[in-house]
Coordinates of C-alpha atoms in Angstrom, one line a residue:
M329 CA -171.1 77.3 -77.8
T330 CA -170.5 73.6 -77.2
S331 CA -174.2 73.1 -77.2
H332 CA -174.0 74.0 -81.1
V333 CA -170.5 72.1 -81.8
R334 CA -170.5 68.3 -81.0
F335 CA -167.4 66.3 -80.6
P336 CA -168.4 62.6 -80.5
E337 CA -164.9 61.0 -80.8
V338 CA -162.7 61.3 -78.4
S339 CA -159.6 60.7 -80.5
T340 CA -160.9 62.6 -83.7
R341 CA -159.2 65.8 -84.7
Y342 CA -161.3 68.8 -86.1
G343 CA -160.2 71.5 -88.5
F344 CA -161.3 75.2 -88.9
L345 CA -160.9 77.1 -92.1
H346 CA -161.4 80.7 -91.8
K347 CA -161.0 84.1 -94.1
R348 CA -157.6 85.0 -91.6
P349 CA -155.0 83.6 -89.7
F350 CA -156.7 81.9 -86.4
N351 CA -155.2 79.6 -83.9
G352 CA -158.0 79.6 -81.2
T353 CA -156.4 81.8 -78.9
D354 CA -160.0 84.0 -79.2
F355 CA -161.8 81.2 -78.1
L356 CA -159.8 79.9 -75.2
Q357 CA -159.3 83.5 -73.9
H358 CA -162.8 83.7 -73.5
G359 CA -163.0 79.8 -71.8
L360 CA -164.8 78.4 -74.9
L361 CA -163.5 75.0 -76.3
E362 CA -161.1 74.5 -73.4
E363 CA -161.6 71.0 -73.0
F364 CA -161.3 70.5 -77.2
A365 CA -158.3 72.9 -77.5
D366 CA -156.0 69.5 -78.3
R367 CA -158.2 68.5 -80.8
L368 CA -158.7 71.4 -83.1
V369 CA -156.4 72.5 -86.1
F370 CA -157.2 75.7 -87.5
G371 CA -156.2 76.9 -91.3
V372 CA -156.9 79.7 -94.0
S373 CA -159.3 78.7 -97.2
V374 CA -157.2 78.3 -100.0
F375 CA -158.4 81.3 -101.9
H376 CA -157.7 83.7 -99.1
A377 CA -154.8 82.2 -98.2
Y378 CA -152.7 84.1 -101.3
G379 CA -153.2 87.3 -100.0
H380 CA -151.2 86.6 -96.7
N381 CA -147.3 86.6 -96.7
W382 CA -145.5 83.6 -97.3
A383 CA -145.0 82.3 -93.7
C384 CA -148.1 82.9 -92.9
Q385 CA -149.0 80.4 -96.0
L386 CA -146.5 78.1 -94.5
V387 CA -148.2 77.4 -91.2
F388 CA -151.9 78.1 -92.2
H389 CA -152.6 77.3 -95.9
P390 CA -154.5 74.1 -95.9
R391 CA -152.1 72.2 -98.4
K392 CA -149.4 72.9 -96.3
R393 CA -150.9 72.0 -92.6
D394 CA -151.6 68.3 -91.8
G395 CA -154.8 67.0 -91.6
F396 CA -157.0 69.1 -94.1
G397 CA -156.7 66.6 -97.0
L398 CA -157.6 68.4 -100.5
T399 CA -160.4 70.5 -98.6
D400 CA -160.6 74.2 -100.1
G401 CA -163.0 75.8 -97.2
E402 CA -164.7 77.5 -99.7
G403 CA -168.2 75.8 -99.1
C404 CA -169.8 79.2 -98.3
E405 CA -168.9 80.5 -102.0
R406 CA -170.1 77.2 -103.9
F407 CA -173.2 77.6 -101.7
W408 CA -173.7 81.3 -102.5
S409 CA -173.4 80.2 -106.2
A410 CA -176.4 77.8 -105.9
I411 CA -178.8 80.5 -104.3
R412 CA -177.9 83.5 -106.6
R413 CA -180.6 83.0 -108.9
L414 CA -183.4 83.6 -105.9
I415 CA -181.5 87.4 -105.6
P416 CA -183.7 89.1 -108.0
G417 CA -186.8 87.8 -106.8
L418 CA -186.1 88.4 -103.0
R419 CA -185.0 92.0 -103.9
V420 CA -188.7 93.0 -103.7
S421 CA -189.8 90.4 -101.0
G422 CA -191.0 91.2 -97.3
F423 CA -188.5 89.9 -94.5
H424 CA -190.3 86.4 -93.6
R425 CA -191.3 85.4 -97.3
R426 CA -187.4 85.9 -98.0
L427 CA -186.7 83.5 -94.7
F428 CA -189.2 81.1 -96.0
V429 CA -188.0 81.1 -99.5
I430 CA -184.3 80.5 -98.9
D431 CA -185.1 77.4 -96.2
Q432 CA -187.2 75.7 -98.8
Q433 CA -184.0 76.2 -101.6
V434 CA -181.7 75.0 -98.4
D435 CA -183.9 72.0 -97.8
F436 CA -184.2 71.0 -101.8
M437 CA -180.6 71.5 -102.0
Q438 CA -179.9 69.2 -99.3
A439 CA -182.6 66.4 -100.4
H440 CA -181.1 66.4 -103.7
G441 CA -177.4 66.3 -103.1
M442 CA -178.0 63.8 -100.6
W443 CA -179.0 61.3 -103.5
G444 CA -176.1 62.4 -105.2
L445 CA -173.5 62.1 -102.3
G446 CA -172.5 58.6 -103.4
K447 CA -171.5 59.7 -106.7
W448 CA -169.8 63.0 -105.5
L449 CA -167.9 60.7 -102.6
L450 CA -166.4 58.5 -105.5
K451 CA -165.7 61.5 -108.0
R452 CA -163.4 62.8 -104.5
H453 CA -161.7 59.2 -103.7
N454 CA -160.7 58.8 -107.4
E455 CA -159.7 62.3 -107.9
A456 CA -157.3 62.0 -104.4
K457 CA -156.1 58.5 -105.4
T458 CA -155.6 59.4 -109.2
R459 CA -153.4 62.2 -107.7
G460 CA -151.6 60.7 -104.7
E461 CA -150.6 57.9 -107.1
A462 CA -149.3 60.4 -109.3
A463 CA -147.3 62.1 -106.8
A464 CA -146.4 58.8 -105.5
A465 CA -144.8 57.6 -108.7
R466 CA -142.7 60.8 -109.2
L467 CA -141.5 60.3 -105.5
D468 CA -140.2 56.8 -106.3
N469 CA -138.7 57.9 -109.6
G470 CA -136.7 59.9 -111.5
P471 CA -134.2 62.8 -110.1
V472 CA -136.7 63.1 -107.0
G473 CA -136.9 59.6 -106.1
A474 CA -132.9 59.6 -105.8
I475 CA -133.6 62.1 -103.2
G476 CA -136.4 60.0 -100.9
R477 CA -138.9 60.9 -99.0
T478 CA -136.6 61.1 -95.7
E479 CA -134.4 63.7 -96.9
L480 CA -137.5 65.7 -98.8
A481 CA -139.2 65.6 -95.0
E482 CA -136.0 66.9 -93.6
Q483 CA -135.6 69.8 -95.9
W484 CA -138.9 70.6 -95.8
E485 CA -138.9 71.0 -91.9
A486 CA -135.4 72.6 -92.5
Q487 CA -137.4 75.3 -94.5
L488 CA -140.0 75.5 -92.0
T489 CA -137.5 76.4 -89.3
T490 CA -135.8 79.0 -91.1
Q491 CA -138.5 80.9 -93.1
L492 CA -140.3 81.1 -89.9
Q493 CA -137.9 83.2 -87.7
T494 CA -137.8 86.5 -87.6
L495 CA -135.6 87.9 -90.7
P496 CA -132.4 89.4 -89.6
R497 CA -132.1 93.3 -90.7
Q498 CA -130.8 93.7 -94.1
S499 CA -127.9 96.3 -93.1
E500 CA -125.8 95.6 -90.3
S501 CA -125.6 99.3 -89.3
A502 CA -127.2 102.7 -90.4
G503 CA -124.9 103.6 -92.9
D504 CA -125.2 100.4 -94.7
K505 CA -129.0 100.9 -94.8
A506 CA -128.4 104.6 -96.0
I507 CA -126.0 103.4 -98.9
D508 CA -129.0 101.4 -99.6
D509 CA -131.3 103.7 -99.7
V510 CA -129.2 105.9 -101.7
M511 CA -128.7 102.6 -104.4
L512 CA -132.6 102.3 -105.0
A513 CA -133.1 106.3 -105.5
L514 CA -130.1 105.4 -108.3
G515 CA -132.3 102.5 -109.5
R516 CA -135.4 104.7 -109.7
L517 CA -133.9 107.7 -111.0
D518 CA -132.7 105.1 -114.1
E519 CA -136.2 103.6 -114.3
L520 CA -137.6 107.5 -114.6
K521 CA -135.1 108.5 -117.6
A522 CA -136.0 105.4 -119.4
E523 CA -139.6 106.0 -119.0
K524 CA -138.9 110.0 -120.4
K525 CA -136.9 108.8 -123.0
E526 CA -139.9 106.0 -124.3
C527 CA -142.2 109.2 -123.7
N528 CA -140.1 111.4 -125.8
K529 CA -140.0 108.7 -128.6
K530 CA -143.3 108.1 -128.6
L531 CA -144.1 112.1 -129.2
L532 CA -141.5 112.2 -132.1
R533 CA -144.2 110.6 -133.8
V534 CA -147.3 112.6 -132.4
E535 CA -148.9 112.4 -135.6
K536 CA -149.6 108.6 -135.5
L537 CA -151.5 109.0 -132.3
T538 CA -154.9 110.2 -131.4
P539 CA -156.0 113.0 -129.8
T540 CA -156.3 111.0 -126.3
E541 CA -153.0 109.2 -126.8
A542 CA -150.9 112.3 -127.7
S543 CA -152.7 113.8 -124.6
E544 CA -151.8 110.9 -122.1
A545 CA -148.2 110.8 -123.6
Q546 CA -147.8 114.5 -123.0
S547 CA -149.4 114.1 -119.0
R548 CA -147.0 111.2 -118.6
L549 CA -144.0 113.1 -119.8
I550 CA -144.8 116.1 -117.5
A551 CA -145.1 113.5 -114.6
T552 CA -142.0 111.6 -115.1
E553 CA -140.2 114.9 -115.3
D554 CA -141.5 116.0 -112.0
E555 CA -140.7 112.5 -110.4
I556 CA -137.0 113.1 -111.7
R557 CA -136.7 116.2 -110.2
R558 CA -138.2 115.1 -107.1
T559 CA -135.9 111.8 -106.9
K560 CA -132.7 114.0 -107.5
V561 CA -133.5 116.6 -104.4
T562 CA -133.9 113.1 -102.3
L563 CA -130.6 111.4 -103.9
E564 CA -129.1 114.7 -103.1
N565 CA -130.6 114.8 -99.5
L566 CA -129.6 110.8 -99.2
R567 CA -125.9 111.7 -100.1
T568 CA -125.6 114.8 -97.7
A569 CA -126.8 112.9 -94.7
L570 CA -124.3 109.7 -95.1
G571 CA -121.9 109.7 -92.5
A572 CA -118.3 109.9 -92.8
G573 CA -117.8 105.9 -92.8
A574 CA -120.7 105.5 -94.8
A575 CA -119.4 108.1 -97.4
Q576 CA -116.3 106.3 -97.6
K577 CA -117.6 102.9 -98.1
W578 CA -120.4 104.8 -100.9
E579 CA -117.5 106.2 -103.2
S580 CA -115.8 102.4 -103.2
L581 CA -119.3 100.8 -104.0
R582 CA -120.9 103.6 -106.2
G583 CA -119.0 102.0 -109.5
D584 CA -120.3 98.5 -108.4
A585 CA -122.9 98.0 -111.3
Y586 CA -124.0 94.4 -109.7
L587 CA -124.4 95.4 -106.3
R588 CA -126.6 98.3 -107.8
A589 CA -128.7 95.8 -109.6
R590 CA -128.9 93.4 -107.2
I591 CA -130.7 95.8 -104.7
N592 CA -132.8 97.3 -107.0
A593 CA -134.2 93.2 -108.1
R594 CA -134.6 92.8 -104.4
R595 CA -136.8 96.0 -104.0
L596 CA -138.7 95.2 -106.8
R597 CA -139.4 92.0 -106.0
A598 CA -140.8 92.7 -102.8
V599 CA -142.8 95.4 -105.2
I600 CA -144.1 92.3 -107.4
R601 CA -145.4 90.3 -104.6
S602 CA -147.4 93.2 -102.9
S603 CA -148.5 94.0 -105.9
L604 CA -149.9 90.3 -106.5
Q605 CA -151.1 90.5 -103.1
S606 CA -153.3 93.6 -103.8
H607 CA -154.3 91.9 -107.5
K608 CA -155.8 89.1 -105.8
F609 CA -158.2 91.2 -103.4
E610 CA -159.2 93.3 -106.3
R611 CA -160.2 90.2 -108.5
E612 CA -161.9 88.7 -105.7
K613 CA -163.8 91.8 -105.6
L614 CA -164.6 91.8 -109.1
E615 CA -165.9 88.2 -108.6
R616 CA -168.2 89.8 -106.0
S617 CA -169.4 92.1 -108.0
Y618 CA -170.4 89.9 -110.8
R619 CA -172.2 87.5 -108.5
N620 CA -174.2 90.5 -107.0
Q621 CA -174.7 92.2 -109.9
V622 CA -178.4 92.5 -111.5
M623 CA -179.7 94.9 -114.6
R624 CA -178.6 97.9 -112.6
A625 CA -176.9 100.8 -114.1
A626 CA -175.1 101.4 -110.4
E627 CA -174.0 98.0 -110.5
Q628 CA -172.6 97.8 -114.3
K629 CA -171.0 100.8 -113.4
E630 CA -169.0 99.2 -110.8
H631 CA -168.3 96.1 -112.5
S632 CA -166.7 97.8 -115.2
Q633 CA -164.6 100.0 -112.8
V634 CA -163.4 96.9 -111.0
K635 CA -162.5 95.1 -114.2
D636 CA -160.7 98.2 -115.3
L637 CA -158.5 98.0 -112.1
V638 CA -157.9 94.7 -112.5
H639 CA -156.8 94.9 -116.1
R640 CA -154.5 98.0 -114.9
R641 CA -152.9 95.9 -111.8
E642 CA -152.4 93.1 -114.2
K643 CA -150.5 95.4 -116.9
N644 CA -148.8 97.0 -114.1
V645 CA -147.2 93.6 -112.4
A646 CA -146.3 92.4 -116.0
G647 CA -144.0 95.5 -116.4
Q648 CA -142.4 95.0 -112.9
V649 CA -141.7 91.7 -114.0
R650 CA -140.2 93.0 -117.3
R651 CA -138.1 95.6 -115.5
F652 CA -136.8 92.3 -112.9
N653 CA -135.8 90.2 -115.3
A654 CA -133.7 92.7 -117.2
L655 CA -132.0 93.2 -114.2
V656 CA -131.3 89.8 -113.5
D657 CA -130.2 89.3 -117.2
Q658 CA -128.1 92.8 -116.3
M659 CA -126.2 90.7 -113.5
T660 CA -126.0 87.7 -115.6
L661 CA -123.9 89.7 -118.0
L662 CA -122.2 91.5 -115.2
V663 CA -120.9 88.0 -114.1
K664 CA -119.7 86.8 -117.5
Q665 CA -117.7 89.9 -118.0
G666 CA -116.0 89.3 -114.4
K667 CA -118.0 92.7 -113.1
A668 CA -119.2 90.7 -110.0
P669 CA -117.6 90.4 -106.6
K670 CA -115.2 88.1 -106.6
R671 CA -116.9 85.2 -104.6
K672 CA -119.5 82.7 -105.7
M673 CA -122.5 84.0 -106.9
V674 CA -125.9 83.0 -107.1
L675 CA -128.1 84.8 -109.6
P676 CA -131.7 85.5 -108.8
R677 CA -134.3 83.5 -110.6
R678 CA -136.6 84.9 -113.5
L679 CA -140.1 85.6 -113.5
D680 CA -142.7 84.5 -115.6
S681 CA -145.8 86.8 -115.4
K682 CA -148.3 84.2 -116.9
K683 CA -147.9 81.7 -113.9
L684 CA -148.0 84.3 -111.6
F685 CA -151.5 85.3 -112.0
K686 CA -152.3 81.8 -111.1
L687 CA -151.5 82.5 -107.6
D688 CA -149.8 79.2 -107.2
V689 CA -148.6 78.7 -103.8
D690 CA -145.7 77.0 -104.6
D691 CA -144.7 79.8 -107.2
D692 CA -141.2 81.1 -106.9
I693 CA -142.4 84.6 -106.2
W694 CA -143.8 83.7 -103.0
Q695 CA -140.0 81.9 -101.9
E696 CA -137.3 83.6 -100.6
D697 CA -134.7 83.8 -103.6
P698 CA -131.1 83.0 -102.6
G699 CA -129.9 85.0 -105.4
L700 CA -131.1 88.2 -103.6
G701 CA -130.2 87.2 -100.4
A702 CA -127.1 87.4 -98.5
Q703 CA -124.3 85.8 -100.5
D704 CA -121.6 85.4 -98.0
E705 CA -123.3 82.2 -96.2
G706 CA -121.4 79.5 -97.6
D707 CA -123.5 76.7 -98.5
L708 CA -126.9 77.6 -99.3
P709 CA -129.6 74.6 -98.3
R710 CA -131.0 72.4 -100.9
W711 CA -134.6 73.2 -100.4
Q712 CA -133.5 76.9 -101.3
T713 CA -131.3 75.8 -104.2
E714 CA -131.9 72.4 -105.8
Q715 CA -135.2 72.6 -108.2
D716 CA -135.7 68.9 -107.5
V717 CA -135.6 69.1 -104.2
K718 CA -138.0 71.9 -104.3
D719 CA -140.2 69.9 -106.6
G720 CA -140.1 67.0 -104.3
I721 CA -141.3 68.6 -101.2
V722 CA -144.1 69.9 -103.1
L723 CA -145.1 66.3 -104.2
L724 CA -144.8 64.9 -100.9
L725 CA -146.9 67.3 -99.4
E726 CA -149.5 66.6 -102.1
E727 CA -149.0 62.9 -101.2
R728 CA -149.9 63.2 -97.4
R729 CA -153.0 65.5 -98.3
C730 CA -154.2 62.8 -100.8
R731 CA -153.7 60.2 -98.0
E732 CA -155.8 62.4 -95.4
E733 CA -158.2 63.0 -98.1
L734 CA -158.7 59.0 -98.7
E735 CA -158.8 58.9 -94.9
R736 CA -161.3 61.3 -94.6
I737 CA -163.7 60.3 -97.7
E738 CA -163.6 56.4 -96.5
A739 CA -164.7 57.7 -93.1
E740 CA -167.7 59.7 -94.8
V741 CA -168.5 56.4 -97.0
R742 CA -168.9 54.3 -93.6
A743 CA -170.8 56.7 -92.1
L744 CA -173.1 57.1 -95.3
G745 CA -173.1 53.3 -95.0
L746 CA -174.2 53.0 -91.6
W747 CA -177.0 55.8 -92.1
W748 CA -178.3 54.1 -95.4
E749 CA -178.7 50.7 -92.9
E750 CA -180.7 52.6 -90.2
E751 CA -183.1 54.3 -92.7
R752 CA -183.9 50.6 -94.4
A753 CA -184.1 49.1 -91.0
R754 CA -186.6 52.3 -90.1
F755 CA -188.4 51.6 -93.2
A756 CA -189.0 47.7 -92.8
A757 CA -190.3 48.6 -88.9
F758 CA -192.8 50.7 -90.5
M759 CA -194.0 49.0 -93.2
S760 CA -194.3 45.9 -91.0
D761 CA -196.1 47.8 -88.6
D762 CA -198.4 48.8 -91.1
W763 CA -199.1 45.7 -92.7
S764 CA -199.7 44.4 -89.4
S765 CA -202.2 46.8 -88.1
G766 CA -203.9 46.4 -91.9
S767 CA -204.3 42.8 -91.6

């Protein structure tokens, strides 16, 4: 492998982006690239990183990891987009003709791109400079500027240390876990009853529904009633399984509406995060289907099915977000009414469904919510509770990545200049030799 990978400079570090977390241990176990192990950095391509949990993104996301600049690792996707026009013709071509056409297209793209390389580097340089200056301006002024880069860097390191630790169990004992299960079942039962009420309300206006809508509402009502019965059986079994101590604690907590809403909100937030990860992979499949489709009925059918699946997932996630925000509103009201536990409470943050589908790596959904964590920890860290600190950390990382990108582009410009001088010298030597032989 070392014959195909060249590492010309001893001090240079090299980054590899992959679609899954990878730290090079596979290479080292087989004795590959051992002499370069301390100079290799691995990460996950930007658009693949969102399918991984938050701790993985903290380590492998190129916007969080030192050394990657503004590189996104999606060069293969752009290359595929550039050659997709060849697909219809190559489907009916032989193996060797297919290789020949692809080679010719790649050579053309390389030659064409070489003449525009200077403009491309200038565009990347200006973009990195503009973004870096904008981040630096906010870091030097306003509420974020008052915090300072040193404090922001310390808060970022504290966030890494905390969120990369193995999470403690939410329950201190099996009894607490059983109580959580009972409360979750109660919350699910409330949701099902509300859904049943909605179905009945819709069926009261059956004359305004189409036959298809009426049939769907009736089927949904039957399914909801079945699930209500199953949930009641599960709930009764859970209550019966409670030990003596847990049963006594349950009796003291069963009327605590705040605790019940908090447990259900924590569960629902985990479901939303999982749904977004699934949505990301489904959308990736849709994009792949769109790239691959030709005028064939089967592919058109697959494309429409995946498209419907993605839209259905978006509706489901939006509904989950509405239920989560309703629980947050309920907790807020209980605090105002003095029905929350008698200690300093941190309320959960509401979610915005429109922002969620942008898959922003710094969105609140991917970070821990202090309002849903342990409530008896005393003072919570600034990176978790202060919005200015959270914004400042994002700006600090943006400034670092832009600085790295400018260094990389300047190195590319120097290499391009050296290459151009060598080419011009060769051309001058060729013309001189040709002129001499001609005279």
